[in-house]
Amino acid sequence: MNDLSKYNNKLIYKKNKLFLEDVSLNTITKKFDTPIFCYSSTQISNKFNLFRSSFKKIKPLICYAMKANFNSHIIKILAKLGSGVDVVSKGELEKCLINGVEANKVVFSGVGKTEKEIEFALKKKIKQINVESLEELEEIEEICKRLVTKINICLRVNPDVNANTHEKITTGRLEDKFGIPNDKIQRIFEKYNGNKFIKITGLSIHIGSQIESLDPFKNAFTKIRKQILDLKKKGFKILTLDLGGGIGIKYNKDSKIIDIKMYAKLIEKLFSDLGAEVILEPGRYIVGTSGIILTRVIRVKKGTNKNFLIVDAGMNNLLRPALYGAIHNICPVKLKDDKKRISYDVVGPICESSDIFIKDIKLPEVLKDDLIAICSTGAYSSCMASDYNLRPKASEIFVKKNKFIISNN
Ligand code: LLP
């Protein structure tokens, strides 16, 4: 329990107290109320650099999927490191540009872009739009005609592959709403060949999220490689290849992790000979393990067969356990030397039975007002929060070495 390095190597016990980088988490609560999101800025940069440096033969354009966490501090850190961004709304597009991301490093994904959003993206001259249907492409063409402009397009392929992840975050099967079936792709290339407003530069793919093995990637990437070779045979140029995101992270002792170097090797093996620019859209991998929720025990409630730790964070702060049955590791902020362990259900204050973070976790005895940390909440946590039960949104703190700042937008 004491070694948290597999979750976040900046989350460390020093003399029984939990630190994020060089800041004791207890000191944060002297200045700010709980629940509060705390992130390690160094961990975010390190993960980005590790991802980038795993590629040896190609230099992919990394477009951070900012839906994972759109806090402006994160966007600024990544923009300074040269990252591009994958956006899915006008809001995200505006925000990444304000925070220093270059427009020619922005790709626009999503199954339901509105005409207004498309128009805005065209005016901002972003790198490309990833298109999810012929209907969407026809609308983009009309808007380009009206604005007398041209746009680069990648067609998002639906490869009909099961990502073997949670049902609600798998996106690459034919019954999912995403992408264009493989057998319809060539027809669209033919239709738009030489078009004055639309330049189809390549293909994109994204089969799901929190993927814990290389096999689904291998299946999907092999299908897309075949598609590219077929298109090339027909004389179409493939200049860009957007391989999406999806790499899983460590949430609990049972999570399996993909070796990022093997992921990079797979991509290089399958695509480095094609001469296309590779784009990648990692979200969770870059920010997921960097964050924790620091929460205080409101009270310890003894049930008939259970001890409930009622904490001040709830499903309004972290929806993932309620929505996907996700299990985030939980650890005390202060360790006790005492070897005694008690089994707890850690639950939030919200009036829903699904407001449970973890069941039957064995912890040293926890008392009212103690602090605990919910790990791996850097991705899809603060950005999915709500004010359900009229609870205020939790603040967000960024630690770097022995300093921390607040950034709530
Ligand atoms: N690209 C596209 C087109 C996407 O739809 C997504 C995520 C990503 C990239 C980034 O995927 P990542 O590398 O983060 O796995 N709320 C869910 C996750 C939803 C993912 C949506 N799309 C969760 O909490 O697990």
Short mmCIF file of C-alpha atoms and ligand atoms in Angstrom, two decimals:
data_model
loop_
_atom_site.label_atom_id
_atom_site.label_comp_id
_atom_site.label_asym_id
_atom_site.label_seq_id
_atom_site.Cartn_x
_atom_site.Cartn_y
_atom_site.Cartn_z
CA MET A 1 0.00 0.00 0.00
CA ASN A 2 2.91 2.33 0.74
CA ASP A 3 4.44 2.20 -2.72
CA LEU A 4 2.34 4.40 -4.96
CA SER A 5 4.96 4.81 -7.68
CA LYS A 6 2.98 2.59 -10.08
CA TYR A 7 0.16 5.14 -9.96
CA ASN A 8 2.22 8.30 -9.90
CA ASN A 9 5.90 8.39 -9.09
CA LYS A 10 5.48 11.90 -7.72
CA LEU A 11 3.07 10.60 -5.06
CA ILE A 12 5.30 9.48 -2.19
CA TYR A 13 5.11 8.80 1.53
CA LYS A 14 7.82 10.64 3.41
CA LYS A 15 7.97 9.89 7.13
CA ASN A 16 4.41 8.51 6.95
CA LYS A 17 2.99 11.64 5.31
CA LEU A 18 1.77 11.68 1.74
CA PHE A 19 3.51 14.16 -0.56
CA LEU A 20 2.80 15.17 -4.14
CA GLU A 21 6.22 16.18 -5.45
CA ASP A 22 7.67 18.16 -2.52
CA VAL A 23 4.37 19.38 -1.12
CA SER A 24 2.79 17.63 1.84
CA LEU A 25 -0.89 17.14 0.97
CA ASN A 26 -1.83 18.10 4.47
CA THR A 27 -0.45 21.63 3.93
CA ILE A 28 -2.71 22.11 0.92
CA THR A 29 -5.78 21.64 3.08
CA LYS A 30 -4.57 24.40 5.39
CA LYS A 31 -5.10 26.83 2.52
CA PHE A 32 -7.94 25.24 0.55
CA ASP A 33 -11.13 23.36 1.33
CA THR A 34 -11.60 19.72 0.46
CA PRO A 35 -12.50 18.04 -1.80
CA ILE A 36 -9.77 19.33 -4.05
CA PHE A 37 -8.01 18.05 -7.16
CA CYS A 38 -4.21 18.10 -6.85
CA TYR A 39 -2.00 17.47 -9.87
CA SER A 40 1.73 16.99 -10.29
CA SER A 41 2.83 19.32 -13.08
CA THR A 42 6.11 17.42 -13.38
CA GLN A 43 4.29 14.13 -13.89
CA ILE A 44 2.28 15.66 -16.74
CA SER A 45 5.42 16.90 -18.55
CA ASN A 46 7.21 13.63 -17.85
CA LYS A 47 4.39 11.55 -19.32
CA PHE A 48 4.27 13.73 -22.43
CA ASN A 49 8.04 13.48 -22.88
CA LEU A 50 8.03 9.74 -22.28
CA PHE A 51 5.29 9.27 -24.85
CA ARG A 52 7.12 11.38 -27.43
CA SER A 53 10.52 9.79 -26.84
CA SER A 54 9.15 6.24 -27.19
CA PHE A 55 9.08 6.76 -30.94
CA LYS A 56 12.46 6.19 -32.55
CA LYS A 57 11.80 5.93 -36.29
CA ILE A 58 9.01 8.45 -36.74
CA LYS A 59 8.18 11.82 -35.22
CA PRO A 60 4.43 11.75 -34.64
CA LEU A 61 2.43 14.90 -34.05
CA ILE A 62 1.00 14.42 -30.57
CA CYS A 63 -2.42 16.03 -30.26
CA TYR A 64 -3.42 15.79 -26.59
CA ALA A 65 -7.12 14.85 -26.36
CA MET A 66 -8.15 17.73 -24.14
CA LYS A 67 -11.51 16.16 -23.32
CA ALA A 68 -9.51 14.17 -20.75
CA ASN A 69 -8.84 17.35 -18.80
CA PHE A 70 -9.31 20.83 -20.22
CA ASN A 71 -7.78 22.79 -17.34
CA SER A 72 -5.91 25.72 -18.90
CA HIS A 73 -2.82 25.06 -16.80
CA ILE A 74 -2.49 21.63 -18.41
CA ILE A 75 -3.00 23.04 -21.89
CA LYS A 76 -0.28 25.62 -21.24
CA ILE A 77 2.20 23.00 -19.98
CA LEU A 78 1.61 20.82 -23.03
CA ALA A 79 1.55 23.68 -25.55
CA LYS A 80 4.99 24.78 -24.29
CA LEU A 81 6.27 21.26 -24.86
CA GLY A 82 5.09 21.49 -28.47
CA SER A 83 1.93 19.45 -28.18
CA GLY A 84 -1.00 19.83 -30.52
CA VAL A 85 -4.55 19.20 -29.36
CA ASP A 86 -7.49 17.02 -30.37
CA VAL A 87 -10.69 18.99 -29.74
CA VAL A 88 -14.35 17.97 -29.86
CA SER A 89 -16.18 21.27 -29.49
CA LYS A 90 -15.95 25.00 -30.19
CA GLY A 91 -15.34 25.50 -26.46
CA GLU A 92 -12.29 23.26 -26.50
CA LEU A 93 -11.01 24.81 -29.71
CA GLU A 94 -11.27 28.35 -28.37
CA LYS A 95 -9.68 27.37 -25.09
CA CYS A 96 -6.66 25.59 -26.56
CA LEU A 97 -5.92 28.49 -28.90
CA ILE A 98 -6.10 31.00 -26.03
CA ASN A 99 -3.66 28.86 -24.07
CA GLY A 100 -0.95 28.79 -26.70
CA VAL A 101 -1.68 25.82 -28.96
CA GLU A 102 -0.90 26.56 -32.61
CA ALA A 103 -3.94 26.26 -34.90
CA ASN A 104 -1.98 24.12 -37.35
CA LYS A 105 -1.57 21.51 -34.60
CA VAL A 106 -5.30 21.20 -33.85
CA VAL A 107 -7.47 18.35 -35.10
CA PHE A 108 -11.23 18.46 -34.67
CA SER A 109 -12.92 15.13 -33.87
CA GLY A 110 -16.43 14.17 -32.84
CA VAL A 111 -19.56 12.66 -34.27
CA GLY A 112 -21.79 15.72 -33.86
CA LYS A 113 -19.98 18.88 -34.90
CA THR A 114 -22.53 21.60 -35.56
CA GLU A 115 -22.43 23.89 -38.59
CA LYS A 116 -21.43 26.78 -36.32
CA GLU A 117 -18.56 24.76 -34.89
CA ILE A 118 -17.37 23.72 -38.33
CA GLU A 119 -17.49 27.33 -39.53
CA PHE A 120 -15.51 28.47 -36.49
CA ALA A 121 -12.87 25.77 -37.05
CA LEU A 122 -12.52 26.72 -40.72
CA LYS A 123 -12.03 30.37 -39.84
CA LYS A 124 -9.34 29.45 -37.32
CA LYS A 125 -7.50 27.49 -40.04
CA ILE A 126 -6.94 24.36 -37.96
CA LYS A 127 -4.88 21.45 -39.23
CA GLN A 128 -7.71 19.10 -40.07
CA ILE A 129 -11.20 17.88 -39.36
CA ASN A 130 -11.70 14.18 -38.68
CA VAL A 131 -14.97 13.37 -40.38
CA GLU A 132 -17.32 10.69 -39.11
CA SER A 133 -19.86 10.37 -41.94
CA LEU A 134 -20.54 11.25 -45.57
CA GLU A 135 -23.37 13.49 -44.37
CA GLU A 136 -20.92 15.50 -42.25
CA LEU A 137 -18.48 15.77 -45.15
CA GLU A 138 -21.19 17.11 -47.45
CA GLU A 139 -22.06 19.78 -44.89
CA ILE A 140 -18.40 20.76 -44.52
CA GLU A 141 -18.14 21.09 -48.30
CA GLU A 142 -21.15 23.45 -48.36
CA ILE A 143 -19.68 25.60 -45.58
CA CYS A 144 -16.29 25.72 -47.33
CA LYS A 145 -18.01 26.88 -50.53
CA ARG A 146 -19.76 29.64 -48.63
CA LEU A 147 -16.56 30.78 -46.95
CA VAL A 148 -14.46 30.15 -50.07
CA THR A 149 -11.93 28.07 -48.20
CA LYS A 150 -10.43 24.60 -48.31
CA ILE A 151 -9.88 22.15 -45.45
CA ASN A 152 -7.84 19.01 -44.85
CA ILE A 153 -9.96 16.02 -43.91
CA CYS A 154 -9.17 12.64 -42.39
CA LEU A 155 -11.93 10.08 -42.69
CA ARG A 156 -12.50 8.30 -39.39
CA VAL A 157 -12.64 4.62 -40.10
CA ASN A 158 -14.80 2.30 -38.05
CA PRO A 159 -12.69 -0.88 -38.26
CA ASP A 160 -15.25 -3.12 -36.49
CA VAL A 161 -12.84 -4.08 -33.74
CA ASN A 162 -13.69 -4.71 -30.10
CA ALA A 163 -11.31 -2.77 -27.84
CA ASN A 164 -12.04 -5.15 -24.94
CA THR A 165 -12.56 -2.26 -22.60
CA HIS A 166 -15.63 -1.07 -20.74
CA GLU A 167 -18.79 -1.29 -22.89
CA LYS A 168 -19.41 2.45 -22.51
CA ILE A 169 -16.01 3.52 -23.81
CA THR A 170 -15.59 1.22 -26.77
CA THR A 171 -16.01 3.02 -30.08
CA GLY A 172 -14.75 0.86 -32.93
CA ARG A 173 -17.49 -1.72 -33.50
CA LEU A 174 -20.00 -1.36 -36.30
CA GLU A 175 -22.84 -0.96 -33.81
CA ASP A 176 -21.07 2.05 -32.24
CA LYS A 177 -22.03 5.49 -33.50
CA PHE A 178 -18.47 6.42 -34.47
CA GLY A 179 -16.64 6.44 -37.78
CA ILE A 180 -17.31 5.29 -41.32
CA PRO A 181 -17.37 1.54 -42.07
CA ASN A 182 -14.19 0.40 -43.79
CA ASP A 183 -16.05 -0.69 -46.93
CA LYS A 184 -17.45 2.80 -47.56
CA ILE A 185 -14.11 4.64 -47.39
CA GLN A 186 -12.87 4.15 -50.92
CA ARG A 187 -16.12 5.41 -52.42
CA ILE A 188 -15.72 8.70 -50.51
CA PHE A 189 -12.12 9.11 -51.70
CA GLU A 190 -13.36 8.65 -55.25
CA LYS A 191 -16.21 11.12 -54.82
CA TYR A 192 -13.98 13.87 -53.45
CA ASN A 193 -11.00 13.30 -55.70
CA GLY A 194 -9.87 16.71 -56.99
CA ASN A 195 -12.54 18.59 -55.02
CA LYS A 196 -11.95 22.35 -54.80
CA PHE A 197 -12.95 22.67 -51.15
CA ILE A 198 -12.22 19.33 -49.54
CA LYS A 199 -8.82 17.69 -49.47
CA ILE A 200 -8.97 14.19 -48.03
CA THR A 201 -5.43 13.78 -46.73
CA GLY A 202 -5.83 10.47 -44.94
CA LEU A 203 -7.54 8.33 -42.36
CA SER A 204 -8.16 8.47 -38.64
CA ILE A 205 -9.16 5.83 -36.14
CA HIS A 206 -9.99 5.62 -32.44
CA ILE A 207 -11.32 2.34 -31.10
CA GLY A 208 -11.92 3.14 -27.44
CA SER A 209 -10.39 4.21 -24.18
CA GLN A 210 -8.62 2.63 -21.17
CA ILE A 211 -7.36 -0.16 -23.42
CA GLU A 212 -5.18 -2.52 -21.42
CA SER A 213 -3.63 -4.74 -24.09
CA LEU A 214 -1.90 -4.18 -27.43
CA ASP A 215 -4.06 -6.73 -29.27
CA PRO A 216 -7.04 -4.49 -30.10
CA PHE A 217 -4.65 -1.81 -31.39
CA LYS A 218 -2.89 -4.43 -33.47
CA ASN A 219 -6.18 -5.65 -34.97
CA ALA A 220 -7.40 -2.17 -35.79
CA PHE A 221 -4.08 -0.86 -37.06
CA THR A 222 -3.62 -3.90 -39.29
CA LYS A 223 -7.03 -3.25 -40.86
CA ILE A 224 -6.22 0.40 -41.43
CA ARG A 225 -2.87 -0.47 -42.98
CA LYS A 226 -4.61 -2.74 -45.45
CA GLN A 227 -7.09 0.02 -46.25
CA ILE A 228 -4.20 2.46 -46.90
CA LEU A 229 -2.42 0.02 -49.19
CA ASP A 230 -5.66 -0.52 -51.15
CA LEU A 231 -6.21 3.23 -51.45
CA LYS A 232 -2.63 3.73 -52.58
CA LYS A 233 -3.07 1.05 -55.23
CA LYS A 234 -6.02 3.06 -56.56
CA GLY A 235 -3.76 6.10 -56.80
CA PHE A 236 -4.88 8.02 -53.69
CA LYS A 237 -2.20 9.73 -51.64
CA ILE A 238 -2.26 9.15 -47.89
CA LEU A 239 -0.45 12.07 -46.29
CA THR A 240 -1.79 11.82 -42.74
CA LEU A 241 -2.73 9.00 -40.47
CA ASP A 242 -4.38 9.80 -37.15
CA LEU A 243 -4.24 6.77 -34.85
CA GLY A 244 -6.32 8.23 -31.99
CA GLY A 245 -5.76 7.62 -28.29
CA GLY A 246 -6.94 4.91 -25.93
CA ILE A 247 -3.95 3.76 -23.88
CA GLY A 248 -4.99 2.64 -20.41
CA ILE A 249 -3.46 3.69 -17.10
CA LYS A 250 -3.09 2.18 -13.64
CA TYR A 251 -6.24 2.65 -11.54
CA ASN A 252 -5.96 -0.24 -9.08
CA LYS A 253 -3.91 -3.33 -8.35
CA ASP A 254 -5.67 -5.30 -11.11
CA SER A 255 -5.19 -2.79 -13.95
CA LYS A 256 -2.92 -4.01 -16.71
CA ILE A 257 -0.67 -1.50 -18.39
CA ILE A 258 0.56 -1.41 -21.95
CA ASP A 259 4.30 -0.90 -22.32
CA ILE A 260 4.40 2.40 -24.18
CA LYS A 261 7.59 1.41 -25.99
CA MET A 262 5.82 -1.67 -27.40
CA TYR A 263 2.91 0.52 -28.51
CA ALA A 264 5.35 2.83 -30.29
CA LYS A 265 7.13 -0.15 -31.86
CA LEU A 266 3.83 -1.55 -33.15
CA ILE A 267 3.02 1.76 -34.82
CA GLU A 268 6.46 2.09 -36.34
CA LYS A 269 6.41 -1.50 -37.60
CA LEU A 270 3.06 -1.04 -39.31
CA PHE A 271 3.32 2.50 -40.59
CA SER A 272 6.87 3.88 -40.79
CA ASP A 273 7.28 2.68 -44.40
CA LEU A 274 4.19 4.54 -45.65
CA GLY A 275 5.64 8.05 -45.60
CA ALA A 276 2.52 9.51 -43.96
CA GLU A 277 2.59 11.93 -41.03
CA VAL A 278 1.37 10.05 -37.95
CA ILE A 279 -0.89 11.89 -35.49
CA LEU A 280 -1.67 10.50 -32.04
CA GLU A 281 -4.37 11.64 -29.64
CA PRO A 282 -3.51 10.42 -26.15
CA GLY A 283 -5.59 11.91 -23.37
CA ARG A 284 -5.73 9.73 -20.28
CA TYR A 285 -2.14 8.49 -20.72
CA ILE A 286 -0.75 12.03 -20.47
CA VAL A 287 -2.73 13.31 -17.47
CA GLY A 288 -4.57 10.41 -15.81
CA THR A 289 -2.10 9.37 -13.14
CA SER A 290 -0.92 12.93 -12.42
CA GLY A 291 -3.97 13.82 -10.35
CA ILE A 292 -5.57 12.84 -7.06
CA ILE A 293 -8.65 13.99 -5.21
CA LEU A 294 -7.86 14.99 -1.68
CA THR A 295 -10.94 14.38 0.42
CA ARG A 296 -11.78 14.54 4.11
CA VAL A 297 -13.73 11.98 6.11
CA ILE A 298 -16.99 13.58 7.20
CA ARG A 299 -17.72 10.71 9.55
CA VAL A 300 -17.24 6.99 10.03
CA LYS A 301 -20.57 5.25 10.06
CA LYS A 302 -20.89 1.77 11.52
CA GLY A 303 -23.47 -0.30 9.64
CA THR A 304 -24.62 -3.81 10.51
CA ASN A 305 -21.93 -5.59 8.49
CA LYS A 306 -20.05 -2.63 7.11
CA ASN A 307 -18.02 0.38 8.07
CA PHE A 308 -18.75 3.33 5.83
CA LEU A 309 -16.20 6.07 5.40
CA ILE A 310 -18.33 8.99 4.34
CA VAL A 311 -16.03 11.44 2.58
CA ASP A 312 -16.65 14.95 1.28
CA ALA A 313 -15.92 14.05 -2.37
CA GLY A 314 -18.83 12.54 -4.23
CA MET A 315 -19.92 11.27 -7.61
CA ASN A 316 -20.36 14.93 -8.57
CA ASN A 317 -16.53 15.21 -8.39
CA LEU A 318 -15.69 11.76 -9.74
CA LEU A 319 -18.35 10.07 -11.83
CA ARG A 320 -16.23 7.20 -13.13
CA PRO A 321 -17.04 4.64 -10.38
CA ALA A 322 -20.80 5.26 -10.73
CA LEU A 323 -20.77 5.38 -14.52
CA TYR A 324 -18.29 2.65 -15.43
CA GLY A 325 -17.82 0.74 -12.17
CA ALA A 326 -14.26 2.10 -12.16
CA ILE A 327 -12.12 1.36 -9.11
CA HIS A 328 -9.66 4.09 -8.19
CA ASN A 329 -7.03 3.21 -5.60
CA ILE A 330 -7.50 5.02 -2.31
CA CYS A 331 -4.84 5.74 0.29
CA PRO A 332 -4.57 7.59 3.58
CA VAL A 333 -2.70 10.90 3.68
CA LYS A 334 -1.15 9.97 7.01
CA LEU A 335 0.12 6.45 7.60
CA LYS A 336 -0.01 4.89 11.01
CA ASP A 337 2.58 2.46 12.34
CA ASP A 338 -0.18 0.31 13.73
CA LYS A 339 -0.54 -2.90 11.66
CA LYS A 340 -4.28 -3.22 12.31
CA ARG A 341 -6.44 -3.07 9.15
CA ILE A 342 -10.14 -2.33 8.98
CA SER A 343 -12.42 -2.96 6.02
CA TYR A 344 -14.31 0.09 4.75
CA ASP A 345 -16.70 1.07 1.99
CA VAL A 346 -15.62 4.56 0.96
CA VAL A 347 -18.70 6.51 -0.07
CA GLY A 348 -19.63 10.07 -1.00
CA PRO A 349 -22.35 12.29 0.45
CA ILE A 350 -24.63 12.35 -2.62
CA CYS A 351 -28.15 10.97 -2.34
CA GLU A 352 -27.62 8.04 -4.71
CA SER A 353 -26.63 4.47 -3.89
CA SER A 354 -24.16 4.60 -6.79
CA ASP A 355 -22.13 7.24 -4.95
CA ILE A 356 -19.56 4.68 -3.85
CA PHE A 357 -15.83 4.92 -4.60
CA ILE A 358 -14.67 1.56 -3.38
CA LYS A 359 -16.04 -1.40 -1.42
CA ASP A 360 -14.24 -3.41 1.26
CA ILE A 361 -10.91 -1.66 1.13
CA LYS A 362 -8.60 -2.54 3.99
CA LEU A 363 -7.04 0.52 5.57
CA PRO A 364 -5.39 1.39 8.86
CA GLU A 365 -8.07 2.75 11.15
CA VAL A 366 -9.49 5.99 9.72
CA LEU A 367 -11.12 8.60 11.92
CA LYS A 368 -13.45 11.55 11.39
CA ASP A 369 -11.57 14.48 9.77
CA ASP A 370 -8.74 12.30 8.42
CA LEU A 371 -7.66 12.99 4.86
CA ILE A 372 -7.56 10.40 2.11
CA ALA A 373 -6.43 10.52 -1.51
CA ILE A 374 -8.33 9.03 -4.44
CA CYS A 375 -5.69 8.19 -7.03
CA SER A 376 -5.51 8.46 -10.83
CA THR A 377 -8.08 11.23 -11.12
CA GLY A 378 -6.17 13.40 -13.59
CA ALA A 379 -8.32 12.35 -16.56
CA TYR A 380 -12.09 12.30 -17.04
CA SER A 381 -12.67 13.43 -13.48
CA SER A 382 -12.76 17.20 -12.95
CA CYS A 383 -13.97 17.63 -16.55
CA MET A 384 -16.94 15.31 -15.95
CA ALA A 385 -17.85 16.93 -12.64
CA SER A 386 -21.21 18.53 -11.97
CA ASP A 387 -22.87 20.52 -9.24
CA TYR A 388 -25.38 17.75 -8.54
CA ASN A 389 -27.01 18.19 -5.11
CA LEU A 390 -25.87 21.80 -5.50
CA ARG A 391 -22.37 21.03 -4.33
CA PRO A 392 -19.73 23.45 -5.54
CA LYS A 393 -17.13 22.16 -7.98
CA ALA A 394 -13.83 21.24 -6.36
CA SER A 395 -10.86 23.56 -6.89
CA GLU A 396 -7.80 22.39 -8.80
CA ILE A 397 -4.24 22.77 -7.53
CA PHE A 398 -1.06 22.27 -9.54
CA VAL A 399 2.04 21.29 -7.64
CA LYS A 400 5.54 21.79 -8.97
CA LYS A 401 8.43 20.85 -6.71
CA ASN A 402 7.68 22.60 -3.40
CA LYS A 403 5.20 25.13 -4.78
CA PHE A 404 1.55 24.99 -5.74
CA ILE A 405 -0.90 27.22 -7.53
CA ILE A 406 -4.63 27.15 -7.99
CA SER A 407 -6.08 27.01 -11.53
CA ASN A 408 -9.83 26.60 -11.74
CA ASN A 409 -10.50 27.05 -15.42
N1 LLP B 1 -9.49 10.61 -29.67
C1 LLP B 1 -10.83 10.48 -29.74
C2 LLP B 1 -11.49 10.63 -31.03
C3 LLP B 1 -11.57 10.18 -28.57
O1 LLP B 1 -12.89 10.03 -28.65
C4 LLP B 1 -10.89 10.02 -27.34
C5 LLP B 1 -11.63 9.73 -26.10
C6 LLP B 1 -9.49 10.20 -27.32
C7 LLP B 1 -8.81 10.48 -28.51
C8 LLP B 1 -8.68 10.07 -26.06
O2 LLP B 1 -8.74 8.81 -25.54
P1 LLP B 1 -7.81 8.40 -24.31
O3 LLP B 1 -6.37 8.41 -24.78
O4 LLP B 1 -8.00 9.40 -23.24
O5 LLP B 1 -8.27 7.06 -23.93
N2 LLP B 1 -15.04 9.29 -19.88
C9 LLP B 1 -14.41 8.01 -20.16
C10 LLP B 1 -13.47 8.10 -21.35
C11 LLP B 1 -14.12 8.62 -22.61
C12 LLP B 1 -13.15 8.70 -23.77
C13 LLP B 1 -13.73 9.47 -24.90
N3 LLP B 1 -12.90 9.60 -26.05
C14 LLP B 1 -13.70 7.51 -18.91
O6 LLP B 1 -13.76 8.17 -17.88
O7 LLP B 1 -13.12 6.45 -18.92
#
